[in-house]
Coordinates of C-alpha atoms in Angstrom, one line a residue:
X183 CA 90.0 49.2 132.9
X184 CA 86.4 49.0 134.2
X185 CA 84.3 52.2 134.1
X186 CA 80.9 53.9 134.5
X187 CA 80.1 57.0 133.9
X188 CA 76.7 58.7 135.0
X189 CA 75.1 61.8 133.0
X190 CA 71.9 63.4 133.1
X191 CA 71.8 65.4 136.2
X192 CA 70.7 68.5 136.9
X193 CA 68.0 71.2 138.4
X194 CA 64.8 70.5 137.5
X195 CA 61.3 71.8 139.3
X196 CA 59.1 70.0 141.2
X197 CA 57.0 67.8 139.5
X198 CA 59.8 67.5 136.5
X199 CA 61.3 64.7 134.9
X200 CA 65.2 63.5 134.5
X201 CA 66.6 60.8 132.5
X202 CA 69.9 59.7 134.0
X203 CA 72.2 57.3 131.9
X204 CA 75.1 55.0 133.1
X205 CA 77.8 54.7 130.1
X206 CA 79.6 51.0 130.8
X207 CA 83.1 50.5 129.6
X208 CA 86.0 47.9 130.0
X209 CA 83.6 45.0 130.5
X210 CA 80.7 43.3 129.2
X211 CA 77.3 44.6 129.8
X212 CA 75.9 41.4 129.5
X213 CA 77.1 39.6 132.2
X214 CA 75.9 42.5 134.7
X215 CA 73.5 43.9 136.8
X216 CA 73.1 47.3 137.1
X217 CA 71.8 49.4 139.8
X218 CA 71.1 53.0 141.0
X219 CA 71.9 54.3 144.3
X220 CA 71.1 57.8 145.6
X221 CA 73.3 60.2 148.5
X222 CA 72.0 62.9 149.7
X223 CA 74.2 65.1 152.0
X224 CA 73.9 63.3 155.4
X225 CA 72.2 60.3 154.5
X226 CA 73.4 57.0 154.1
X227 CA 73.8 55.8 150.1
X228 CA 70.4 54.1 149.2
X229 CA 69.2 51.8 146.1
X230 CA 66.6 53.0 144.0
X231 CA 66.3 50.5 141.3
X232 CA 68.4 47.9 139.3
X233 CA 68.1 46.1 136.1
X234 CA 69.7 42.6 135.5
X235 CA 71.1 41.1 132.2
X236 CA 67.8 38.9 132.1
X237 CA 66.1 42.8 132.3
X238 CA 64.3 42.3 135.0
X239 CA 63.9 45.0 138.1
X240 CA 63.7 46.1 141.1
X241 CA 62.2 49.5 141.5
X242 CA 61.5 51.2 145.2
X243 CA 58.7 53.6 143.2
X244 CA 57.8 52.2 139.9
X245 CA 55.0 54.7 139.7
X246 CA 58.0 57.5 139.4
X247 CA 61.1 55.7 138.2
X248 CA 61.6 53.2 135.0
X249 CA 65.0 51.5 135.0
X250 CA 66.0 50.2 131.0
X251 CA 69.0 48.8 129.3
X252 CA 70.7 49.0 125.9
X253 CA 73.5 46.4 126.0
X254 CA 74.6 47.4 122.2
X255 CA 75.4 50.5 123.5
X256 CA 76.3 49.6 127.0
X257 CA 74.2 52.2 128.5
X258 CA 71.8 51.6 131.4
X259 CA 68.6 54.6 131.9
X260 CA 67.0 55.9 134.5
X261 CA 63.9 57.7 133.7
X262 CA 62.3 60.2 137.1
X263 CA 59.3 61.7 136.7
X264 CA 57.1 63.9 139.2
X265 CA 60.5 64.4 141.0
X266 CA 60.2 66.2 144.6
X267 CA 62.8 67.9 146.7
X268 CA 63.3 64.9 148.8
X269 CA 65.0 63.2 145.5
X270 CA 67.6 65.9 145.7
X271 CA 70.8 63.9 145.7
X272 CA 74.0 62.5 144.3
X273 CA 72.9 59.2 141.9
X274 CA 75.5 56.3 141.5
X275 CA 75.4 53.7 139.4
X276 CA 76.9 50.4 139.8
X277 CA 77.3 47.1 138.7
X278 CA 77.6 43.5 140.0
X279 CA 77.9 40.3 138.2
X280 CA 74.3 39.2 137.1
X281 CA 74.5 35.7 138.9
X282 CA 74.7 36.9 142.4
X283 CA 71.2 38.4 141.9
X284 CA 71.1 41.9 143.9
X285 CA 67.9 42.9 142.4
X286 CA 66.1 39.8 144.2
X287 CA 67.6 40.3 147.7
X288 CA 64.9 40.9 150.6
X289 CA 64.7 44.5 151.5
X290 CA 66.1 45.9 148.5
X291 CA 69.6 46.3 146.8
X292 CA 72.7 47.3 149.1
X293 CA 75.7 49.1 147.9
X294 CA 78.0 46.5 149.1
X295 CA 76.5 43.9 146.4
X296 CA 78.1 45.8 144.0
X297 CA 81.9 45.9 142.9
X298 CA 82.3 48.8 140.5
X299 CA 80.8 52.3 140.9
X300 CA 80.7 55.4 139.0
X301 CA 81.2 59.0 139.9
X302 CA 77.7 60.1 140.4
X303 CA 75.8 62.8 138.9
X304 CA 74.0 65.5 141.0
X305 CA 70.3 66.0 140.9
X306 CA 69.0 68.8 142.7
X307 CA 65.0 69.4 142.8
X308 CA 63.7 72.9 143.7
X309 CA 61.7 75.6 142.5

């Protein structure tokens, strides 16, 4: 059974950092690109970052968000720095077959290009 589980969310003050984890099971992570999306209340789900199986990446804000993967641990990480209240959202990880190259699409990653989704982890940035 394919499963993605996010963890690492929580409450953080503006300017702080968090590292989110996406643990995969039931499939071979080597064959997939993993994306991070977020969705704030009343907003559409938006892509944040993606890493393919060759470690090529897409990131909306490379200064603040760093994506990495550990195929041995079947886990993808999103390190977030200098967090702002606007970063408050539920963060989701998702998997797409690597050969579809979702991270190379013009305009960024799209939810409809991903096949499997986790349940999300809440990130709240507030003082």
